Short mmCIF file of C-alpha atoms and ligand atoms in Angstrom, two decimals:
data_model
loop_
_atom_site.label_atom_id
_atom_site.label_comp_id
_atom_site.label_asym_id
_atom_site.label_seq_id
_atom_site.Cartn_x
_atom_site.Cartn_y
_atom_site.Cartn_z
CA MET A 233 79.04 58.29 -38.46
CA LYS A 234 75.45 57.94 -37.34
CA TYR A 235 72.19 56.50 -38.70
CA LYS A 236 68.51 56.81 -37.96
CA ILE A 237 65.78 54.44 -39.17
CA GLU A 238 62.08 55.22 -39.00
CA THR A 239 59.75 52.27 -39.29
CA TRP A 240 56.09 52.24 -40.28
CA GLY A 241 53.83 49.21 -40.21
CA CYS A 242 54.02 45.71 -38.83
CA GLN A 243 56.58 43.57 -36.98
CA MET A 244 57.83 42.26 -40.30
CA ASN A 245 58.93 45.78 -41.20
CA GLU A 246 60.37 46.33 -37.77
CA HIS A 247 62.40 43.17 -38.21
CA ASP A 248 63.61 44.32 -41.65
CA SER A 249 64.73 47.53 -39.95
CA GLU A 250 66.78 45.43 -37.54
CA VAL A 251 68.58 43.92 -40.54
CA ILE A 252 69.09 47.36 -42.09
CA ALA A 253 70.52 48.55 -38.76
CA GLY A 254 72.82 45.51 -38.66
CA MET A 255 74.20 46.28 -42.12
CA LEU A 256 74.72 49.95 -41.27
CA GLU A 257 76.54 49.05 -38.05
CA ASP A 258 78.78 46.67 -40.02
CA MET A 259 79.64 49.67 -42.21
CA GLY A 260 80.65 51.63 -39.12
CA TYR A 261 77.51 53.66 -38.45
CA GLN A 262 76.12 54.12 -34.92
CA PRO A 263 72.45 54.65 -34.02
CA THR A 264 71.04 58.07 -33.11
CA ASP A 265 67.54 59.35 -32.37
CA ASP A 266 68.42 62.79 -33.66
CA GLU A 267 68.01 63.02 -37.41
CA ASN A 268 69.85 66.36 -37.45
CA VAL A 269 73.14 64.66 -36.62
CA ALA A 270 72.55 61.51 -38.71
CA ASP A 271 74.67 60.70 -41.77
CA VAL A 272 72.13 58.17 -43.02
CA VAL A 273 68.36 58.41 -42.55
CA ILE A 274 66.14 55.55 -43.77
CA LEU A 275 62.35 55.44 -43.83
CA ASN A 276 60.97 51.90 -43.91
CA THR A 277 57.44 52.24 -45.22
CA CYS A 278 54.09 50.44 -45.12
CA CYS A 279 51.27 50.51 -47.69
CA VAL A 280 48.65 48.27 -46.14
CA ARG A 281 46.28 51.23 -45.75
CA GLU A 282 46.18 54.53 -47.60
CA LYS A 283 46.61 56.61 -44.45
CA ALA A 284 50.09 55.23 -43.76
CA GLU A 285 51.06 56.00 -47.31
CA SER A 286 50.02 59.64 -47.26
CA LYS A 287 51.89 60.11 -43.99
CA VAL A 288 55.06 58.78 -45.63
CA PHE A 289 54.74 61.33 -48.43
CA GLY A 290 54.47 64.11 -45.87
CA ARG A 291 57.48 62.81 -44.02
CA LEU A 292 59.58 62.45 -47.18
CA GLY A 293 58.90 66.12 -47.88
CA THR A 294 60.21 67.16 -44.48
CA LEU A 295 63.51 65.31 -45.07
CA LYS A 296 64.47 67.91 -47.68
CA ARG A 297 65.47 70.21 -44.84
CA LEU A 298 68.11 67.71 -43.69
CA LYS A 299 69.69 67.69 -47.14
CA GLN A 300 69.76 71.49 -47.21
CA ASN A 301 71.54 71.60 -43.84
CA ASN A 302 73.92 68.77 -44.65
CA PRO A 303 74.31 67.98 -48.37
CA GLY A 304 76.39 64.89 -47.48
CA VAL A 305 73.56 63.14 -45.66
CA ILE A 306 72.22 59.97 -47.34
CA LEU A 307 68.41 59.85 -47.37
CA GLY A 308 66.77 56.50 -48.15
CA VAL A 309 63.27 55.12 -48.44
CA CYS A 310 62.38 51.44 -48.62
CA GLY A 311 59.75 48.91 -47.60
CA CYS A 312 56.40 47.73 -48.90
CA MET A 313 55.33 51.04 -50.40
CA MET A 314 58.26 50.94 -52.83
CA GLN A 315 57.09 47.61 -54.27
CA GLN A 316 53.98 49.19 -55.76
CA PRO A 317 54.01 49.84 -59.49
CA GLU A 318 55.41 53.27 -60.39
CA MET A 319 55.88 54.30 -56.75
CA ALA A 320 59.69 54.41 -56.94
CA GLU A 321 59.52 56.50 -60.09
CA LYS A 322 56.96 58.85 -58.54
CA ILE A 323 59.19 59.41 -55.51
CA ARG A 324 62.30 59.86 -57.64
CA LYS A 325 60.54 62.62 -59.60
CA ARG A 326 58.71 64.32 -56.74
CA MET A 327 61.40 64.00 -54.08
CA PRO A 328 64.75 64.58 -55.82
CA HIS A 329 66.45 65.04 -52.44
CA MET A 330 66.14 61.29 -51.80
CA ASP A 331 69.37 59.34 -52.44
CA LEU A 332 68.18 55.72 -52.17
CA ILE A 333 64.95 54.01 -53.14
CA PHE A 334 64.86 50.24 -52.63
CA GLY A 335 62.31 47.50 -52.04
CA THR A 336 61.53 44.65 -49.66
CA HIS A 337 63.31 41.99 -51.75
CA ASN A 338 66.70 43.65 -51.95
CA ILE A 339 67.46 45.23 -48.58
CA HIS A 340 70.71 43.22 -48.57
CA GLU A 341 71.95 45.54 -51.35
CA LEU A 342 71.91 48.55 -49.03
CA PRO A 343 75.71 48.79 -48.51
CA GLN A 344 76.39 48.83 -52.27
CA LEU A 345 73.57 51.33 -52.84
CA ILE A 346 75.00 53.70 -50.24
CA LYS A 347 78.46 53.49 -51.84
CA LYS A 348 77.04 54.09 -55.32
CA ALA A 349 75.01 57.08 -54.11
CA GLN A 350 78.08 58.58 -52.44
CA GLU A 351 80.25 58.09 -55.52
CA SER A 352 77.78 59.18 -58.20
CA GLN A 353 75.73 61.80 -56.32
CA THR A 354 72.63 60.48 -58.09
CA THR A 355 69.51 58.80 -56.74
CA GLN A 356 69.90 55.03 -56.64
CA VAL A 357 66.64 53.28 -57.48
CA GLU A 358 66.71 49.50 -57.11
CA VAL A 359 63.42 47.72 -56.55
CA TRP A 360 63.25 44.02 -57.41
CA GLN A 361 59.83 43.02 -58.68
CA ARG A 362 60.41 39.38 -57.77
CA GLU A 363 61.41 37.79 -54.53
CA GLY A 364 64.84 36.14 -54.58
CA GLU A 365 66.11 33.20 -52.55
CA VAL A 366 65.86 33.49 -48.76
CA ILE A 367 69.12 35.09 -47.68
CA GLU A 368 70.61 33.82 -44.43
CA ASP A 369 73.28 35.33 -42.20
CA LEU A 370 72.67 39.02 -42.86
CA PRO A 371 73.99 41.10 -39.97
CA ILE A 372 71.31 42.18 -37.54
CA ARG A 373 71.05 44.77 -34.77
CA ARG A 374 68.10 43.77 -32.56
CA PHE A 375 66.10 46.60 -31.04
CA HIS A 376 64.99 44.67 -27.94
CA GLY A 377 67.23 42.82 -25.50
CA VAL A 378 64.71 40.41 -24.00
CA LYS A 379 62.50 39.29 -26.85
CA ALA A 380 63.59 38.78 -30.43
CA PHE A 381 61.73 38.65 -33.72
CA VAL A 382 62.58 35.60 -35.80
CA ASN A 383 61.28 35.33 -39.34
CA ILE A 384 60.17 31.83 -40.17
CA MET A 385 58.79 32.67 -43.59
CA TYR A 386 58.38 35.54 -45.99
CA GLY A 387 55.51 36.51 -48.28
CA CYS A 388 51.91 35.40 -48.58
CA ASN A 389 49.97 33.28 -51.08
CA ASN A 390 46.49 34.01 -49.83
CA PHE A 391 45.41 36.98 -51.87
CA CYS A 392 42.66 38.18 -49.56
CA THR A 393 40.90 40.55 -51.94
CA TYR A 394 41.49 43.72 -49.87
CA CYS A 395 45.16 43.08 -49.16
CA ILE A 396 48.22 44.42 -50.91
CA VAL A 397 50.72 42.28 -49.00
CA PRO A 398 50.97 39.41 -51.52
CA TYR A 399 51.84 41.97 -54.21
CA VAL A 400 54.55 43.74 -52.23
CA ARG A 401 56.00 40.84 -50.23
CA GLY A 402 55.86 38.13 -52.89
CA ARG A 403 55.11 34.43 -52.63
CA GLU A 404 55.56 32.30 -49.51
CA ARG A 405 59.13 31.24 -48.81
CA SER A 406 59.89 29.29 -45.65
CA ARG A 407 63.25 29.30 -43.96
CA GLN A 408 64.89 25.95 -43.28
CA PRO A 409 63.98 24.69 -39.79
CA GLU A 410 67.68 24.13 -38.96
CA ASP A 411 68.43 27.80 -39.68
CA ILE A 412 65.52 28.93 -37.48
CA VAL A 413 66.49 26.66 -34.59
CA ALA A 414 70.16 27.67 -34.85
CA GLU A 415 69.20 31.36 -34.77
CA ILE A 416 67.05 30.88 -31.68
CA LYS A 417 69.72 28.84 -29.86
CA ASP A 418 72.14 31.64 -30.54
CA LEU A 419 69.63 34.20 -29.21
CA VAL A 420 69.20 32.19 -26.01
CA GLN A 421 72.98 32.17 -25.57
CA HIS A 422 72.93 35.93 -25.87
CA GLY A 423 70.39 36.22 -23.06
CA TYR A 424 67.11 36.44 -24.97
CA ARG A 425 64.21 34.79 -23.15
CA GLU A 426 61.40 35.16 -25.67
CA VAL A 427 61.06 34.76 -29.41
CA MET A 428 58.30 35.94 -31.68
CA LEU A 429 58.10 33.74 -34.77
CA LEU A 430 57.07 35.96 -37.66
CA GLY A 431 55.33 35.34 -40.92
CA GLN A 432 52.39 36.82 -42.82
CA ASN A 433 50.67 33.47 -42.42
CA VAL A 434 52.73 31.27 -40.11
CA ASN A 435 50.29 28.40 -40.48
CA SER A 436 51.46 27.72 -44.02
CA TYR A 437 55.04 27.31 -42.85
CA GLY A 438 56.85 24.47 -44.61
CA LYS A 439 54.42 24.00 -47.50
CA ASP A 440 57.11 25.13 -49.95
CA LEU A 441 59.95 23.11 -48.40
CA SER A 442 61.08 19.74 -49.74
CA GLN A 443 61.18 18.19 -46.28
CA ASN A 444 57.93 17.17 -44.67
CA ILE A 445 57.43 19.75 -41.90
CA ASP A 446 54.57 22.03 -40.89
CA PHE A 447 54.20 24.89 -38.42
CA ALA A 448 53.14 22.58 -35.58
CA ASP A 449 56.30 20.49 -36.10
CA LEU A 450 58.44 23.61 -36.10
CA LEU A 451 56.86 24.83 -32.86
CA GLN A 452 57.64 21.49 -31.29
CA GLN A 453 61.28 21.78 -32.32
CA VAL A 454 61.56 25.33 -30.99
CA ASN A 455 59.83 24.27 -27.79
CA GLU A 456 62.71 21.90 -27.09
CA ILE A 457 65.33 24.65 -26.98
CA GLU A 458 66.77 24.72 -23.47
CA GLY A 459 66.88 28.10 -21.77
CA LEU A 460 64.15 29.66 -23.91
CA ASP A 461 61.19 30.79 -21.78
CA ARG A 462 58.55 32.02 -24.13
CA ILE A 463 57.52 31.44 -27.72
CA ARG A 464 55.02 33.63 -29.52
CA PHE A 465 54.00 33.68 -33.15
CA MET A 466 52.09 35.83 -35.57
CA THR A 467 50.09 36.02 -37.77
CA SER A 468 47.84 32.97 -37.93
CA HIS A 469 45.27 32.36 -40.62
CA PRO A 470 42.10 30.79 -39.18
CA ARG A 471 41.70 28.59 -42.27
CA ASP A 472 45.03 26.85 -41.67
CA PHE A 473 44.79 26.53 -37.88
CA THR A 474 44.69 22.74 -37.69
CA ASP A 475 43.58 20.42 -34.88
CA LYS A 476 47.14 19.11 -34.81
CA LEU A 477 48.38 22.64 -34.17
CA ILE A 478 45.89 23.15 -31.33
CA ASP A 479 47.09 19.92 -29.68
CA ILE A 480 50.72 21.02 -30.01
CA LEU A 481 49.93 24.48 -28.59
CA ALA A 482 48.31 22.83 -25.61
CA SER A 483 51.27 20.54 -25.00
CA CYS A 484 54.24 22.89 -25.61
CA GLU A 485 54.88 24.61 -22.28
CA ARG A 486 57.05 27.37 -23.72
CA VAL A 487 54.42 28.49 -26.24
CA CYS A 488 52.47 31.39 -24.74
CA GLU A 489 48.69 31.22 -24.53
CA HIS A 490 48.10 34.13 -26.83
CA TYR A 491 46.87 33.67 -30.37
CA HIS A 492 46.37 36.49 -32.82
CA LEU A 493 43.67 35.17 -35.11
CA PRO A 494 42.38 37.80 -37.55
CA VAL A 495 38.69 37.26 -38.26
CA GLN A 496 38.41 40.34 -40.55
CA ALA A 497 34.58 40.18 -40.73
CA GLY A 498 31.65 38.35 -39.17
CA SER A 499 29.45 37.87 -42.19
CA THR A 500 30.06 34.69 -44.17
CA ARG A 501 29.00 36.50 -47.32
CA ILE A 502 31.65 39.19 -46.79
CA LEU A 503 34.27 36.62 -45.76
CA LYS A 504 33.66 34.93 -49.10
CA LYS A 505 34.09 38.20 -50.98
CA MET A 506 37.29 38.72 -49.00
CA ASN A 507 38.52 35.26 -50.10
CA ARG A 508 39.23 34.27 -46.52
CA GLY A 509 38.34 30.60 -46.90
CA TYR A 510 36.19 30.15 -43.76
CA SER A 511 32.66 30.96 -42.64
CA LYS A 512 31.49 32.74 -39.50
CA GLU A 513 30.49 29.38 -37.99
CA GLU A 514 33.85 27.81 -38.81
CA TYR A 515 35.66 30.68 -37.10
CA LEU A 516 33.48 30.41 -33.99
CA ARG A 517 34.00 26.65 -33.93
CA LEU A 518 37.78 27.16 -34.14
CA VAL A 519 37.74 29.52 -31.15
CA GLU A 520 35.70 26.95 -29.24
CA LYS A 521 38.20 24.20 -30.06
CA ILE A 522 41.12 26.36 -28.96
CA ARG A 523 39.44 27.29 -25.68
CA ASP A 524 38.51 23.71 -25.09
CA LYS A 525 42.19 22.64 -25.23
CA VAL A 526 43.72 25.85 -23.83
CA PRO A 527 41.11 27.33 -21.47
CA GLN A 528 43.27 30.31 -20.44
CA ALA A 529 43.91 31.31 -24.08
CA SER A 530 43.93 35.00 -24.89
CA ILE A 531 42.61 35.59 -28.39
CA THR A 532 43.11 38.82 -30.30
CA THR A 533 42.03 39.72 -33.79
CA ASP A 534 41.98 42.14 -36.72
CA ILE A 535 38.66 43.42 -38.06
CA ILE A 536 37.89 45.48 -41.15
CA VAL A 537 34.69 47.51 -41.38
CA GLY A 538 33.18 48.84 -44.58
CA PHE A 539 34.43 46.22 -47.02
CA PRO A 540 32.66 46.76 -50.40
CA GLY A 541 29.06 45.61 -50.23
CA GLU A 542 28.97 45.39 -46.42
CA THR A 543 25.35 46.00 -45.37
CA GLU A 544 24.09 46.89 -41.92
CA ALA A 545 23.12 43.23 -41.52
CA ASP A 546 26.66 42.12 -42.45
CA PHE A 547 28.13 44.58 -39.99
CA ASN A 548 25.84 43.23 -37.27
CA GLU A 549 27.34 39.79 -37.92
CA THR A 550 30.73 41.27 -37.07
CA ILE A 551 29.29 42.72 -33.88
CA ASP A 552 27.80 39.32 -33.12
CA VAL A 553 31.17 37.56 -33.52
CA VAL A 554 32.84 40.10 -31.22
CA GLN A 555 30.15 39.58 -28.59
CA ARG A 556 30.36 35.83 -28.79
CA VAL A 557 34.15 35.45 -28.87
CA ARG A 558 34.89 38.30 -26.48
CA PHE A 559 38.34 39.05 -27.86
CA ASP A 560 41.06 40.05 -25.42
CA GLY A 561 41.91 42.77 -27.90
CA ALA A 562 41.17 43.71 -31.48
CA TYR A 563 42.80 45.95 -34.05
CA THR A 564 40.00 47.57 -35.97
CA PHE A 565 40.43 49.10 -39.41
CA ILE A 566 38.34 51.09 -41.82
CA TYR A 567 38.49 49.42 -45.23
CA SER A 568 40.93 51.28 -47.43
CA PRO A 569 40.92 50.49 -51.17
CA ARG A 570 44.43 49.52 -52.31
CA PRO A 571 45.26 49.98 -56.00
CA GLY A 572 45.77 46.67 -57.76
CA THR A 573 43.71 44.57 -55.35
CA PRO A 574 40.41 43.00 -56.50
CA ALA A 575 38.32 44.68 -53.77
CA ALA A 576 39.37 48.15 -54.91
CA LYS A 577 37.54 47.49 -58.19
CA MET A 578 34.40 46.06 -56.57
CA GLU A 579 31.19 48.02 -56.89
CA GLU A 580 29.20 49.09 -53.84
CA GLN A 581 32.04 50.82 -52.03
CA VAL A 582 30.66 51.83 -48.63
CA PRO A 583 30.35 55.62 -48.11
CA GLU A 584 32.97 57.14 -45.81
CA GLU A 585 30.44 58.35 -43.19
CA VAL A 586 28.89 54.88 -42.90
CA LYS A 587 32.34 53.31 -42.49
CA LYS A 588 33.25 55.80 -39.78
CA GLU A 589 30.00 55.25 -37.90
CA ARG A 590 30.41 51.47 -37.96
CA PHE A 591 34.05 51.78 -36.97
CA GLN A 592 33.15 53.88 -33.93
CA LYS A 593 30.47 51.47 -32.80
CA LEU A 594 32.80 48.50 -33.19
CA LEU A 595 35.68 50.24 -31.44
CA GLU A 596 33.53 51.05 -28.41
CA LEU A 597 32.36 47.44 -28.14
CA VAL A 598 35.85 45.98 -28.60
CA ASN A 599 37.37 48.33 -26.04
CA SER A 600 34.68 47.75 -23.45
CA ILE A 601 35.27 43.97 -23.68
CA THR A 602 39.05 44.40 -23.44
CA GLU A 603 38.61 46.53 -20.34
CA GLU A 604 36.20 44.09 -18.75
CA ILE A 605 38.56 41.16 -19.33
CA ASN A 606 41.44 43.17 -17.85
CA HIS A 607 39.38 44.10 -14.78
CA ARG A 608 38.72 40.44 -14.07
CA LEU A 609 42.47 39.93 -13.65
CA VAL A 610 42.66 42.26 -10.65
CA GLY A 611 43.68 40.22 -7.60
CA ARG A 612 45.26 37.43 -9.69
CA THR A 613 48.98 36.62 -9.58
CA LEU A 614 50.63 36.11 -12.97
CA PRO A 615 54.20 35.54 -14.16
CA VAL A 616 55.50 38.65 -15.93
CA LEU A 617 58.59 38.91 -18.14
CA PHE A 618 59.98 42.42 -17.77
CA GLU A 619 61.04 44.11 -21.00
CA GLY A 620 61.95 47.72 -20.28
CA THR A 621 61.13 50.95 -18.53
CA SER A 622 57.84 52.71 -19.12
CA LYS A 623 57.93 55.40 -21.82
CA TYR A 624 56.79 57.99 -19.30
CA ASP A 625 58.52 57.06 -16.05
CA GLU A 626 61.97 55.49 -15.52
CA ASN A 627 60.84 54.06 -12.18
CA ILE A 628 58.04 52.04 -13.73
CA ILE A 629 59.03 48.79 -15.38
CA ALA A 630 56.89 47.25 -18.09
CA GLY A 631 56.50 43.57 -18.84
CA ARG A 632 54.03 41.12 -20.28
CA THR A 633 52.02 38.18 -19.07
CA ARG A 634 52.09 35.00 -21.12
CA THR A 635 48.72 36.14 -22.49
CA ASN A 636 50.48 39.26 -23.83
CA LYS A 637 48.95 41.79 -21.46
CA ILE A 638 51.18 44.70 -20.58
CA VAL A 639 51.87 45.02 -16.84
CA HIS A 640 53.48 48.01 -15.10
CA VAL A 641 55.16 47.70 -11.72
CA PRO A 642 57.17 50.18 -9.68
CA GLY A 643 60.79 49.00 -9.79
CA THR A 644 64.31 49.38 -11.08
CA LYS A 645 65.99 48.44 -14.34
CA ASP A 646 67.51 45.27 -12.89
CA LEU A 647 64.06 43.67 -13.30
CA ILE A 648 64.49 43.78 -17.08
CA GLY A 649 64.95 40.32 -18.54
CA LYS A 650 63.55 38.58 -15.45
CA ILE A 651 60.28 36.77 -14.86
CA TYR A 652 58.55 37.42 -11.53
CA PRO A 653 55.10 36.70 -10.17
CA VAL A 654 53.06 39.90 -10.11
CA ARG A 655 49.84 40.49 -8.22
CA ILE A 656 47.56 42.59 -10.40
CA THR A 657 46.21 45.57 -8.49
CA GLU A 658 44.61 47.73 -11.18
CA ALA A 659 43.36 47.42 -14.73
CA GLN A 660 43.23 49.98 -17.48
CA MET A 661 42.03 49.58 -21.05
CA PHE A 662 45.40 48.67 -22.54
CA SER A 663 47.50 47.71 -19.54
CA LEU A 664 47.53 46.38 -16.00
CA SER A 665 49.33 47.62 -12.90
CA GLY A 666 50.67 45.37 -10.18
CA GLU A 667 53.26 44.60 -7.56
CA ILE A 668 55.95 41.95 -7.50
CA LEU A 669 55.46 39.22 -4.92
CA LYS A 670 58.99 38.85 -3.61
CA GLU A 671 58.24 35.90 -1.38
CA ASN A 672 57.23 33.80 -4.37
CA GLN A 673 60.20 34.88 -6.43
CA ASP A 674 61.80 31.47 -6.70
CA LEU A 675 58.63 29.92 -8.04
CA PHE A 676 59.45 31.15 -11.52
N1 5AD B 800 41.99 48.16 -45.58
C1 5AD B 800 41.85 48.09 -44.24
N2 5AD B 800 42.51 47.21 -43.49
C2 5AD B 800 43.34 46.36 -44.09
N3 5AD B 800 44.13 45.38 -43.60
C3 5AD B 800 44.79 44.81 -44.63
N4 5AD B 800 44.45 45.41 -45.79
C4 5AD B 800 43.54 46.37 -45.47
C5 5AD B 800 42.82 47.32 -46.23
N5 5AD B 800 42.94 47.39 -47.56
C6 5AD B 800 44.16 45.01 -42.20
C7 5AD B 800 43.78 43.54 -41.99
C8 5AD B 800 45.07 42.90 -41.65
C9 5AD B 800 45.79 44.01 -40.94
C10 5AD B 800 47.26 43.85 -40.83
O1 5AD B 800 45.48 45.15 -41.71
O2 5AD B 800 42.87 43.49 -40.89
O3 5AD B 800 44.92 41.76 -40.83
FE1 SF4 B 801 47.03 39.94 -46.51
FE2 SF4 B 801 45.37 37.85 -46.28
FE3 SF4 B 801 48.03 37.46 -46.67
FE4 SF4 B 801 47.15 38.42 -44.32
S1 SF4 B 801 46.67 36.39 -45.19
S2 SF4 B 801 48.91 39.18 -45.53
S3 SF4 B 801 45.42 39.67 -44.94
S4 SF4 B 801 46.59 38.41 -48.11
#
């Protein structure tokens, strides 16, 4: 018996898919990339922007063919999109070939849902509107062998006015630090060298726990785990990025010098309308403080253009922030109204052509800075943790620097899982090329 999972969206979804895979493997299913031979096909969906959502609808339609060829196949759809009001019902009506529809709060019910669907031959719809307790010890099948995603908290309490996440992922729930540390120790024993601590807003970690612990304290605990080489985390909220955290980042040698710090907009007026809780000046000051303590820090960001009411002057503030901070990389998005969020109801929605024009201008600036920063690394030697072969060439091995830059070197698969010093020889927009310095091998 075989399964295939398709994942849209962020790392949080990818991690949920790892849990879904774990449960399916416990039931005796094996992974396949070929949906035509799969007995279970699951789409894990995202709804953060409209575009992702319309793609899912298209994809759900194409699954019908699988059911026609193999009536026994179980077709499921889950994830953030299902948590939206009436979405499950809409899919049940429009896509009767789907067998399972479930949400983000009840993925642990998947085995029962599959059994029920097989026995009753009817669509099983089970979407919890409310988050339950954090469930520990679900089986998990990790998709990477070198770095592992570790959830430290679920949900978000911020309610940025454009964002649907708090509605589909529920309120903030932190995992107990002992559970997190135990999971990471176990990962290290299984050969993992890097962990990515995940949460929608990792900086509010611990606020809901009875014990007195914050994200900085947790990082310090994880930093003490012997045998672990690298710690990453995402996503950070600039408002909650404390001085204490900056000091801890600077002092914890396993924590990588890469911080993803979404700014979203440059204009303080727009930031206020977004409910972000900081001004342009406060953001710039934060970046300064980080660079002061961690001079080699790589800072990446998310930016939205065309938020309701954004004027040309507001947009120029965004450009100004990008020019001043010089982000190592930025994910840029065109504002997409999400039903149920306050911003979708705001007047002064920006016309589509204006949004596109601003987006293009921003993208060009962001990319040119990324490329320039990458070019400056040519000639430098950096430790690289190798993660896998390149998508296009088996003889090229891909890894990352501590600052999260992708590096390609010619080599064989035995490099995977190892850290070697690499001399950077070439820079492209989104990656670097280099060669391993064998003579320095034992330095790392
Ligand atoms: N429109 C455009 N971009 C959005 N994001 C979140 N909601 C929206 C929206 N409605 C972006 C934010 C966030 C990233 C994950 O997606 O920049 O940080
Ligand atoms: Fe959405 Fe804001 Fe929460 Fe991020 S912090 S998930 S943008 S509401």
